[in-house]
XYZ file of C-alpha atoms in Angstrom:
721
model
C -6.190 0.207 84.699
C -9.642 2.351 85.115
C -7.513 5.525 84.834
C -5.915 4.094 81.652
C -9.354 3.280 80.228
C -10.452 6.831 80.712
C -7.523 8.143 79.137
C -8.016 6.008 75.956
C -11.697 6.638 76.040
C -11.032 10.554 76.129
C -8.324 10.528 73.319
C -10.738 8.366 71.176
C -13.462 10.893 71.814
C -11.125 13.943 71.116
C -10.249 12.005 67.908
C -13.537 11.456 66.761
C -14.616 14.931 67.684
C -11.534 16.293 65.514
C -12.672 14.069 62.559
C -16.306 15.254 62.793
C -15.200 18.789 63.053
C -12.885 18.426 60.281
C -15.615 16.669 57.833
C -18.077 19.505 59.087
C -15.234 22.274 58.037
C -14.851 20.468 54.739
C -18.328 19.790 53.746
C -19.239 23.597 54.671
C -16.138 25.065 53.361
C -16.428 27.393 50.318
C -14.199 25.835 48.015
C -14.450 28.729 45.478
C -11.935 30.334 47.783
C -9.402 27.747 46.453
C -9.862 28.641 42.708
C -7.322 31.017 42.304
C -4.784 28.989 44.145
C -5.638 25.800 42.090
C -5.933 27.736 38.673
C -2.514 29.230 39.685
C -0.729 25.906 40.508
C -2.184 23.986 37.496
C -1.149 26.856 35.010
C 2.465 26.434 36.457
C 2.357 22.630 36.373
C 1.199 22.656 32.675
C 2.981 25.839 31.469
C -0.434 27.102 30.027
C -3.241 29.472 31.340
C -5.718 27.293 33.243
C -8.908 28.706 34.838
C -12.015 27.487 36.859
C -14.536 30.359 35.780
C -17.370 28.511 37.440
C -18.319 27.061 41.026
C -16.101 24.666 42.381
C -17.739 22.138 44.569
C -17.329 18.906 46.589
C -19.830 16.167 47.330
C -18.974 13.160 49.607
C -19.992 9.686 49.072
C -18.551 6.230 50.248
C -16.763 3.986 47.875
C -18.825 0.726 48.272
C -16.642 -0.987 46.128
C -13.596 -0.849 48.196
C -12.379 -2.757 51.347
C -14.164 -2.657 54.604
C -12.018 -0.047 56.000
C -11.743 2.162 52.924
C -15.678 1.766 52.520
C -16.090 3.500 55.746
C -14.802 6.771 54.450
C -16.571 9.193 52.533
C -14.737 9.997 48.987
C -15.063 13.625 47.701
C -16.356 14.203 44.324
C -14.841 17.527 42.946
C -16.944 19.467 40.336
C -15.212 22.370 38.452
C -17.408 24.378 36.208
C -16.698 26.168 33.432
C -12.930 25.053 32.968
C -10.687 26.596 30.338
C -7.050 25.707 29.123
C -5.253 28.220 26.968
C -3.316 27.753 23.927
C 0.111 28.890 23.461
C 0.557 32.547 22.221
C 1.425 31.474 18.527
C -1.805 29.282 18.120
C -4.777 30.832 15.995
C -7.151 30.132 18.505
C -6.810 31.708 21.995
C -8.274 28.460 23.730
C -7.034 24.894 23.803
C -10.132 23.352 25.606
C -13.201 24.511 27.291
C -15.296 22.393 29.420
C -18.812 22.836 31.003
C -17.405 21.063 34.125
C -14.689 18.515 35.067
C -15.688 15.910 37.523
C -13.525 13.425 39.326
C -13.384 11.366 42.297
C -10.345 11.604 44.906
C -9.344 8.737 47.136
C -8.563 10.455 50.457
C -6.562 7.501 52.087
C -4.065 7.662 49.107
C -3.057 11.211 49.970
C -1.471 9.931 53.155
C 1.361 8.315 50.951
C 1.578 11.245 48.422
C -0.401 9.649 45.853
C -3.117 11.352 44.026
C -5.879 8.540 43.014
C -8.383 9.665 40.701
C -10.450 6.623 39.803
C -12.800 8.323 37.201
C -12.569 11.727 35.438
C -15.550 12.925 33.675
C -15.523 15.581 30.979
C -18.672 17.260 30.217
C -19.577 18.993 26.969
C -15.843 19.566 26.065
C -14.828 21.738 23.085
C -11.325 21.094 21.842
C -9.087 23.041 19.570
C -5.905 21.061 17.967
C -3.492 23.001 15.957
C -0.103 22.435 14.509
C 1.780 24.663 12.397
C 4.363 24.365 9.588
C 7.428 24.439 12.108
C 5.796 21.377 13.897
C 4.773 23.362 16.916
C 1.507 21.597 18.378
C -1.106 22.937 20.755
C -1.545 19.333 22.121
C 2.240 19.187 23.349
C 2.747 20.569 26.748
C 5.910 22.228 27.681
C 6.430 21.477 31.332
C 8.526 23.645 33.540
C 12.092 22.734 33.688
C 14.542 22.694 36.404
C 12.654 21.991 39.292
C 13.005 18.826 41.666
C 10.731 16.136 41.112
C 7.573 16.092 43.089
C 7.010 13.600 45.629
C 3.291 13.306 44.633
C 2.246 10.656 41.963
C -0.791 10.691 39.733
C -2.877 7.603 39.076
C -5.670 8.354 36.749
C -8.369 5.604 36.230
C -10.840 6.095 33.566
C -11.936 9.039 31.417
C -15.377 9.553 30.832
C -17.044 11.485 27.737
C -19.828 13.424 26.866
C -21.206 15.323 23.913
C -18.631 17.555 22.582
C -16.754 19.215 19.566
C -13.270 18.964 18.429
C -11.408 20.928 15.530
C -8.198 19.782 14.224
C -5.823 21.867 11.739
C -2.504 20.283 11.124
C -0.477 22.134 8.631
C 2.168 19.401 8.432
C -0.027 16.452 7.567
C -2.502 19.021 5.716
C -5.554 17.891 7.813
C -8.681 20.040 8.743
C -11.473 18.356 10.699
C -14.457 19.139 12.454
C -15.587 16.472 14.799
C -18.699 16.282 16.542
C -19.238 13.590 19.274
C -22.916 12.882 20.724
C -24.376 10.332 22.842
C -26.299 7.462 21.212
C -29.748 6.782 22.328
C -28.821 3.611 23.863
C -26.048 1.497 24.395
C -25.357 -0.838 21.232
C -23.664 -4.259 21.985
C -20.062 -4.583 20.534
C -20.835 -7.789 18.561
C -23.882 -5.899 16.777
C -21.475 -2.965 15.615
C -19.017 -5.779 14.378
C -21.696 -7.372 12.062
C -22.976 -4.193 10.902
C -19.414 -2.616 9.896
C -18.485 -6.051 8.320
C -21.749 -5.791 5.983
C -21.107 -2.003 5.285
C -17.506 -2.335 4.311
C -18.131 -5.208 2.211
C -21.057 -3.255 0.256
C -18.765 -0.525 -0.204
C -16.117 -2.962 -1.686
C -18.565 -4.046 -4.073
C -19.191 -0.516 -5.258
C -15.711 0.183 -5.551
C -14.041 -3.018 -6.740
C -16.975 -4.755 -8.125
C -19.309 -7.780 -6.940
C -16.434 -10.254 -7.135
C -14.642 -7.962 -4.524
C -17.655 -8.327 -2.232
C -18.006 -11.877 -2.725
C -14.320 -12.578 -1.874
C -14.552 -10.605 1.328
C -17.585 -12.121 2.738
C -16.592 -15.639 1.406
C -16.055 -17.014 4.811
C -19.059 -18.429 6.628
C -20.496 -17.070 9.959
C -18.842 -19.636 12.051
C -15.450 -18.678 10.629
C -16.142 -14.978 11.401
C -16.836 -15.804 14.933
C -13.552 -17.659 15.259
C -11.850 -14.724 13.819
C -13.461 -12.267 16.163
C -11.246 -9.277 16.540
C -10.615 -7.321 19.956
C -10.894 -8.378 23.454
C -14.544 -7.459 24.050
C -16.309 -8.933 26.829
C -20.312 -9.504 26.822
C -20.652 -6.181 28.621
C -18.853 -4.191 26.161
C -20.712 -1.763 24.213
C -20.759 1.542 22.332
C -22.263 4.604 23.702
C -21.146 7.590 21.735
C -21.122 8.292 17.932
C -18.921 10.734 16.109
C -19.135 12.557 12.755
C -16.135 14.289 10.867
C -15.633 16.367 8.025
C -13.044 18.331 6.394
C -9.967 17.737 4.111
C -6.980 15.448 4.167
C -3.752 15.990 2.183
C -6.145 18.085 -0.244
C -8.756 15.572 -0.662
C -12.399 15.632 0.862
C -12.726 13.796 4.359
C -16.021 12.589 5.691
C -16.524 9.837 8.267
C -18.527 8.556 11.083
C -17.946 5.961 13.984
C -18.752 4.962 17.399
C -17.039 4.689 20.726
C -17.233 3.415 24.301
C -18.050 5.786 27.328
C -15.314 4.969 29.525
C -11.747 5.036 28.514
C -9.632 2.924 31.087
C -6.102 4.411 31.124
C -4.563 1.955 33.770
C -6.346 -1.236 33.489
C -5.159 -2.942 30.529
C -7.837 -5.666 30.558
C -10.714 -3.379 30.203
C -11.244 -2.739 26.314
C -12.617 0.309 24.797
C -14.436 -0.298 21.695
C -13.772 1.722 18.766
C -15.235 1.773 15.119
C -14.665 4.073 12.085
C -15.880 4.397 8.536
C -14.097 7.201 6.589
C -13.967 8.277 2.907
C -10.772 10.126 1.786
C -11.062 11.293 -1.631
C -12.275 7.871 -3.359
C -10.386 5.911 -0.907
C -12.302 4.062 1.881
C -11.016 2.997 5.255
C -13.079 1.344 7.979
C -12.141 -0.318 11.085
C -14.052 -1.948 14.217
C -12.497 -3.300 17.374
C -11.095 -2.426 20.726
C -8.131 -0.457 22.200
C -6.700 -1.265 25.327
C -3.733 -0.023 27.459
C -4.435 3.658 25.911
C -1.509 5.239 28.142
C 0.891 3.275 25.914
C -1.706 2.670 22.802
C -0.179 -0.664 23.232
C -2.915 -2.967 21.946
C -4.946 -1.821 18.956
C -6.930 -4.684 17.972
C -9.464 -4.380 14.816
C -10.768 -5.740 11.752
C -9.434 -3.177 8.824
C -10.966 -2.685 5.573
C -9.395 -0.649 2.613
C -10.949 0.091 -0.791
C -10.335 2.586 -3.712
C -9.325 3.236 -7.268
C -5.730 2.873 -6.644
C -3.527 1.429 -3.640
C -1.134 4.288 -4.488
C -3.571 6.660 -3.075
C -3.114 5.055 0.547
C 0.349 6.584 0.733
C -0.514 9.971 2.067
C -2.904 8.052 4.554
C -0.767 5.347 6.007
C 2.567 6.461 4.973
C 3.396 3.202 3.089
C 4.499 3.115 -0.347
C 2.173 1.027 -2.671
C 2.007 0.813 -6.463
C -0.666 2.050 -8.886
C -3.197 -0.699 -9.273
C -6.826 -1.189 -10.437
C -9.423 -0.667 -8.077
C -9.015 -2.800 -4.862
C -10.758 -3.749 -1.784
C -9.083 -5.746 1.151
C -10.190 -7.021 4.736
C -8.119 -8.139 7.369
C -7.158 -8.149 11.026
C -4.903 -5.289 12.246
C -3.069 -5.614 15.496
C -0.948 -2.422 16.329
C 1.165 -1.265 19.025
C 1.770 2.465 18.833
C 4.618 4.039 20.533
C 6.152 7.547 20.472
C 9.574 6.304 19.179
C 8.446 3.206 17.022
C 5.296 1.448 16.409
C 4.146 -2.048 14.693
C 1.251 -2.641 12.562
C 0.523 -5.937 11.767
C -2.122 -6.412 9.074
C -2.743 -10.307 9.376
C -4.710 -12.777 7.238
C -6.039 -10.188 4.907
C -7.838 -10.899 1.616
C -9.377 -9.157 -1.160
C -9.341 -8.147 -4.948
C -7.264 -5.985 -7.111
C -9.229 -5.792 -10.328
C -9.934 -9.188 -11.350
C -7.199 -10.649 -9.344
C -7.607 -12.023 -5.924
C -4.915 -10.992 -3.141
C -4.097 -12.321 0.463
C -1.378 -12.440 2.759
C 0.373 -10.871 5.845
C 1.972 -7.478 6.152
C 3.960 -6.036 8.782
C 4.687 -2.265 9.006
C 7.414 -1.081 11.498
C 8.334 2.421 12.151
C 11.196 3.870 14.351
C 14.139 3.158 12.527
C 16.176 5.125 9.903
C 13.314 4.530 7.718
C 9.955 2.556 8.220
C 10.105 -0.879 6.804
C 7.315 -2.995 5.155
C 7.862 -6.750 5.111
C 5.613 -9.874 4.615
C 4.299 -12.433 2.142
C 1.671 -12.104 -0.525
C -0.071 -14.791 -2.726
C -2.671 -14.863 -5.487
C -4.356 -17.714 -6.729
C -5.646 -16.003 -10.065
C -3.543 -12.992 -11.062
C -5.106 -11.048 -14.081
C -2.047 -9.987 -16.175
C -3.779 -6.846 -17.277
C -4.112 -5.735 -13.483
C -0.106 -5.296 -13.646
C -0.294 -2.862 -16.183
C -0.710 -0.008 -13.841
C 2.554 -0.797 -12.204
C 4.256 0.609 -15.278
C 1.875 2.835 -16.491
C 0.655 0.819 -19.276
C -2.992 1.023 -18.489
C -5.178 3.199 -20.685
C -5.803 6.951 -19.993
C -9.390 6.133 -19.037
C -7.716 3.803 -16.058
C -5.268 6.488 -15.248
C -7.880 9.098 -14.834
C -9.986 6.791 -12.672
C -6.974 5.949 -10.316
C -6.103 9.774 -10.378
C -2.893 9.897 -12.231
C -2.274 13.171 -14.380
C 0.059 11.994 -16.636
C -1.691 10.587 -19.602
C -0.435 8.620 -22.347
C 0.272 10.505 -25.700
C -1.868 9.441 -28.625
C 1.162 8.614 -30.700
C 3.363 6.776 -28.305
C 3.358 3.112 -27.327
C 5.725 2.956 -24.399
C 4.335 4.201 -20.992
C 5.497 7.518 -20.287
C 4.048 7.500 -16.582
C 6.875 8.098 -14.245
C 7.760 6.184 -11.328
C 6.954 7.732 -7.968
C 10.784 7.337 -6.905
C 10.374 9.976 -4.259
C 8.082 7.654 -2.264
C 10.675 4.781 -2.410
C 13.093 6.660 -0.292
C 10.505 7.014 2.263
C 10.503 3.559 3.316
C 12.103 0.012 2.790
C 10.533 -3.312 2.071
C 11.222 -6.940 1.969
C 8.093 -8.618 0.544
C 7.680 -12.341 -1.050
C 4.998 -12.494 -3.761
C 3.690 -15.597 -5.420
C 0.989 -15.998 -8.150
C -0.199 -19.224 -8.533
C -1.685 -18.583 -11.979
C -1.795 -15.827 -14.212
C -4.006 -15.269 -17.063
C -3.670 -13.062 -20.026
C -7.120 -12.885 -21.669
C -8.571 -16.466 -22.257
C -5.898 -17.448 -24.821
C -2.448 -17.072 -23.213
C -2.207 -18.666 -19.846
C 1.119 -17.868 -17.977
C 1.516 -20.603 -15.286
C 2.794 -18.855 -12.486
C 4.831 -15.621 -10.949
C 6.832 -15.495 -7.983
C 9.401 -12.627 -6.883
C 11.164 -11.282 -4.020
C 10.728 -7.570 -3.723
C 13.294 -5.356 -1.680
C 13.280 -1.799 -1.473
C 16.346 -0.168 0.515
C 17.172 3.549 0.413
C 15.371 4.418 -2.717
C 16.356 1.401 -4.815
C 13.842 -1.409 -5.654
C 15.076 -5.067 -6.443
C 13.048 -7.885 -7.836
C 15.548 -10.682 -7.295
C 14.445 -13.044 -8.534
C 11.427 -12.291 -10.865
C 10.143 -15.485 -12.182
C 7.349 -16.642 -14.502
C 6.157 -20.244 -14.956
C 5.058 -19.454 -18.823
C 3.960 -22.164 -21.408
C 5.577 -25.170 -19.959
C 8.960 -23.485 -19.608
C 10.406 -20.625 -17.361
C 11.348 -17.033 -17.442
C 13.934 -16.143 -14.893
C 15.166 -12.426 -14.146
C 16.257 -10.142 -11.924
C 15.396 -6.305 -12.166
C 17.200 -3.149 -10.399
C 15.440 0.173 -10.305
C 17.675 2.653 -8.298
C 15.609 5.513 -7.652
C 17.886 7.110 -5.507
C 19.896 8.180 -8.864
C 18.827 10.903 -11.082
C 17.635 10.081 -13.446
C 16.832 6.416 -12.074
C 19.082 3.648 -13.231
C 17.539 0.241 -14.508
C 19.296 -3.119 -14.664
C 17.380 -5.900 -16.472
C 18.921 -9.595 -17.051
C 16.442 -12.158 -18.112
C 16.605 -15.858 -19.412
C 13.750 -17.524 -21.299
C 13.807 -21.255 -21.496
C 11.765 -23.869 -23.019
C 8.495 -21.994 -23.700
C 6.320 -24.527 -25.613
C 4.717 -22.987 -28.705
C 1.821 -25.026 -28.408
C 1.017 -23.944 -24.880
C 1.920 -20.333 -25.479
C -0.814 -20.264 -27.959
C -3.398 -22.763 -27.140
C -6.144 -21.506 -29.258
C -4.047 -21.482 -32.454
C -4.864 -24.743 -34.126
C -1.435 -24.923 -36.271
C 0.512 -24.777 -33.030
C -1.296 -27.759 -31.517
C 1.101 -30.339 -33.219
C 4.083 -28.028 -32.629
C 7.221 -29.276 -30.871
C 8.766 -25.965 -31.046
C 10.084 -23.732 -27.947
C 11.354 -20.338 -27.730
C 14.578 -19.378 -25.876
C 16.050 -16.008 -25.198
C 18.492 -13.812 -23.239
C 18.054 -10.092 -22.477
C 20.508 -7.849 -20.552
C 19.983 -4.192 -20.623
C 21.265 -1.203 -18.796
C 19.322 1.954 -19.053
C 18.381 5.397 -17.191
C 15.215 7.187 -17.064
C 11.961 7.567 -14.716
C 9.524 5.797 -17.103
C 9.443 2.627 -19.173
C 9.854 4.850 -22.296
C 12.766 6.776 -21.041
C 14.474 3.492 -19.638
C 14.091 1.870 -23.086
C 14.882 5.100 -24.820
C 18.555 4.961 -23.175
C 18.901 1.434 -23.085
C 22.441 -0.442 -23.680
C 22.894 -4.266 -24.046
C 21.454 -6.757 -26.200
C 18.662 -9.207 -26.823
C 18.668 -12.640 -28.374
C 16.007 -14.795 -29.224
C 15.399 -18.278 -31.012
C 12.175 -19.953 -31.854
C 11.946 -23.383 -33.789
C 9.536 -25.680 -35.500
C 6.633 -23.281 -34.932
C 3.790 -21.209 -37.196
C 2.721 -17.869 -38.044
C 0.263 -15.909 -39.574
C -1.224 -12.581 -39.613
C -4.131 -13.455 -37.419
C -1.770 -15.200 -34.693
C 0.336 -12.055 -34.605
C -2.557 -9.575 -34.326
C -3.871 -11.772 -31.188
C -0.597 -11.361 -29.535
C -0.807 -7.709 -30.114
C 2.154 -7.405 -32.328
C 0.951 -4.904 -34.748
C 4.219 -4.270 -36.798
C 4.657 -8.088 -37.304
C 0.989 -8.772 -38.299
C 1.150 -5.969 -41.048
C 4.392 -7.552 -42.423
C 3.265 -11.243 -42.487
C -0.021 -10.045 -44.207
C 1.869 -8.283 -46.867
C 4.074 -11.204 -47.306
C 1.939 -14.269 -47.105
C -1.703 -12.827 -46.858
C -3.900 -14.848 -44.196
C -1.758 -17.831 -44.862
C -0.375 -20.004 -41.993
C 3.408 -20.368 -42.478
C 5.329 -23.123 -40.757
C 8.438 -21.707 -39.357
C 11.376 -24.040 -39.023
C 13.681 -21.324 -37.340
C 13.410 -17.766 -36.224
C 16.574 -16.088 -34.847
C 17.324 -12.676 -33.494
C 20.225 -10.813 -32.212
C 19.935 -7.103 -31.573
C 22.336 -4.710 -30.064
C 21.231 -1.802 -28.169
C 22.963 1.606 -27.708
C 21.332 4.381 -26.197
C 17.966 3.136 -27.058
C 18.897 2.211 -30.611
C 18.376 -1.404 -31.207
C 20.411 -2.682 -34.350
C 19.350 -5.812 -36.061
C 22.735 -7.824 -35.993
C 20.647 -10.646 -37.308
C 16.846 -11.114 -37.601
C 15.918 -14.002 -39.770
C 12.944 -16.451 -40.397
C 13.752 -19.896 -42.112
C 10.501 -21.417 -43.764
C 10.034 -24.394 -46.040
C 9.420 -22.120 -48.767
C 11.839 -19.029 -48.144
C 14.330 -17.146 -45.645
C 13.078 -13.979 -44.460
C 15.955 -11.284 -43.774
C 15.022 -8.217 -41.515
C 17.771 -5.566 -41.387
C 17.715 -2.114 -39.858
C 17.172 -0.287 -36.385
C 14.375 0.494 -33.964
C 14.871 3.738 -32.225
C 12.969 3.361 -28.783
C 14.145 7.031 -27.853
C 11.586 8.349 -30.583
C 9.810 5.094 -31.312
C 10.517 5.140 -34.874
C 11.201 2.154 -36.997
C 13.879 2.027 -40.024
C 13.740 -1.711 -41.331
C 14.173 -3.511 -44.551
C 12.257 -6.973 -44.776
C 13.875 -9.178 -47.641
C 12.181 -12.390 -48.716
C 14.257 -14.932 -50.499
C 12.189 -17.876 -52.115
C 13.883 -21.284 -52.042
C 14.304 -22.913 -55.206
C 11.488 -23.479 -57.596
C 7.988 -23.148 -55.791
C 4.412 -22.514 -56.796
C 4.220 -20.181 -54.214
C 6.458 -17.022 -54.842
C 7.129 -14.119 -52.507
C 6.673 -10.329 -53.114
C 9.124 -7.555 -53.273
C 11.237 -6.511 -50.633
C 9.280 -4.343 -47.710
C 10.041 -1.175 -46.020
C 9.119 -0.685 -42.264
C 8.829 3.145 -41.552
C 6.540 5.221 -39.084
C 6.382 4.623 -35.438
C 5.756 1.685 -33.132
C 2.423 3.060 -32.683
C 1.390 3.761 -36.167
C 3.940 1.571 -38.512
C 4.042 2.285 -42.169
C 4.793 -1.010 -44.117
C 5.060 -0.831 -47.975
C 6.896 -2.331 -50.831
C 10.530 -1.253 -51.757
C 10.975 0.816 -54.935
C 13.172 -1.142 -57.635
C 13.556 -4.494 -59.332
C 12.125 -7.775 -57.640
C 14.485 -10.026 -56.197
C 15.736 -12.847 -58.092
C 13.508 -15.907 -57.183
C 15.565 -18.617 -55.554
C 18.182 -16.138 -53.781
C 17.608 -17.926 -50.648
C 21.520 -19.222 -50.893
C 22.668 -15.855 -51.436
C 21.005 -14.362 -48.535
C 22.533 -17.066 -46.300
C 25.714 -16.179 -47.504
C 25.367 -12.665 -46.454
C 25.080 -13.049 -42.860
C 26.370 -15.356 -40.037
C 24.485 -15.845 -36.818
C 26.444 -14.769 -33.436
C 28.060 -17.733 -31.928
C 26.076 -16.736 -28.860
C 22.862 -17.636 -30.477
C 24.132 -21.190 -30.601
C 24.160 -21.281 -26.806
C 20.482 -20.766 -26.669
C 19.615 -24.085 -28.540
C 18.672 -26.773 -26.084
C 16.725 -30.343 -26.812
C 12.921 -30.017 -26.268
C 11.676 -31.403 -22.852
C 8.914 -33.442 -24.743
C 11.303 -35.162 -27.292
C 14.660 -36.161 -28.458
C 14.745 -34.668 -31.891
C 17.212 -32.023 -32.460
C 16.476 -28.285 -32.396
C 15.906 -27.217 -36.172
C 17.615 -23.937 -35.416
C 20.904 -25.607 -34.880
C 21.188 -26.543 -38.498
C 19.918 -23.100 -39.681
C 22.434 -21.308 -37.655
C 25.236 -23.597 -38.482
C 24.700 -22.922 -42.126
C 24.647 -19.196 -41.246
C 27.777 -19.534 -39.092
C 29.717 -21.419 -41.800
C 28.503 -19.083 -44.889
C 30.642 -16.191 -43.992
C 31.384 -13.294 -41.918
C 28.707 -11.364 -40.389
C 28.200 -8.164 -42.265
C 27.348 -4.911 -40.295
C 23.972 -3.255 -40.718
C 23.556 -0.732 -43.452
C 21.475 1.376 -41.066
C 24.674 1.020 -38.431
C 26.824 3.058 -40.641
C 24.197 5.570 -41.239
C 24.335 9.458 -40.254
C 23.831 9.835 -36.335
C 20.001 10.361 -35.363
C 18.949 13.824 -34.770
C 18.584 14.697 -31.105
């Protein structure tokens, strides 16, 4: 027994002596001798030149945070000074990265099971050059050697620590050139403090861009609500320790931004959030965010509060890759949760709110990449939508507003129809499935439109608004619109039905309408081709039918409604007098943009007004004859027939040459034309009373009076191309 104890004691003593000798050898070993070996092996592993140009040293320290046994062993801390990593031969700059030092801890026990555990890696004064050429070759993509057997060793990297540094980016694919400087803050700043500061800064910027109402909308929640909506997974100890500044260009627009980050990025522990903050101006677009990033190896959890503002949402396309319409100045604030992966990502913009022009906007949007095309889906709603804010969607805003949002296609001074082309090339970049509801739409103070709702679908370049509904003046407008941007030129299809539009609600400030029981009903069916509103109407085929009964009309009313031609004609016929309309009926046929008046008649107590001729939307030229026919003997007498020439923008209305029409020739006019049978289908009793529609009597008289005569203009020589 004593002999065995002596043997064991001897063996233990030898083992301790060997360990002591090993520790002494390692501690006194000149690690600079290993630099060529390490540089060569790392170069082979990453497929790039790697070199340790300074000293390679090792310091030993016990890990007191480990278990009782692990804490007994000293851990080596390696410091490699003057480290450089080369770029591929095609790159403009020779070096990918240079560091004053690379410092990391290494777990000695893990080496026994072929595992390289690096709890922390510290980058000291890094300088990084990132470059991507037009063929998509990127310096940050490392091509590892192929054909070798998998290594039995595994690498576990815990956290990466940052230091002051400098980063350049030259991306020919995305057209981005940036210079980024990273500096340590004078002192750590608590996470909550930066959230409050960034919120205030972003809302202040929103006020500058989209007006005081935008700032008020985004700051409308009280402090308690903001705390409930706190983003990120930050703990009380989370703090910002580094700041960054960037300048350069993005997609040809000037780029300037700044922000803050934490000091240690946890690569393995998904429960340790890394704080991020950015405030960036790209051209006149402003993007700001504040929140946390966790699971950075997978970029699996980006949780931030996100702000956008600018002159037009369309300018976000090169920044986000999301096709958005042209809009007035806007600002939004919301909660973004993103999962970023190499083969597909998800961006969920939740509970956002903001302003677009004079309208409010809120909702939820989800943008998913990775399929055949990215897809945007969600629900949007507006409590108060200014009708004028929809004008940029079709290029109908003013040239001043176009210039403000950066559109180069200005509206010609002599054209009324918008000529700005739709951005159909962007429609093919993504798909969409979005529902929109506008609770109340306002067109100035005099013309309220009750509501709007639509289901927007974009699929492979084709845009569908099906259905597109308006609640208007106590009635409804139901339509569906197709714009197929995958075809050249684009094909447009429109079907629209308007029913029971109450005249007294349609013009609430016009006194003669307040006692009106009249309604407007109409149908539109058009098939057209072209890449703008002007081109579509200038090539349209189809028909338009409209009935109005028991209303009133005046020059001032038409002028208020923006009907330039109409107010001139009525002014010449009736002066400023308000005239009661028993029935107004219109049936137009369209062929290649030429709208022919198959029937256009106003029936009043005093007279019948017939309008004959054509409107050429391709050239915007008017060629109309207005023929008034007085009913019987009246003190009031109408003037001679009128002609309407000129263009939609600049109409020319004058008196026809030749003798005056015979007074009381209304019966002759009624016998000259007959209403199409289809117009009778538009007649429906009013919702508010049981009286019959006045147009029924008028149209039946027209129908029974004779066969409808073709327009004289219809048989004229074809228009010049």
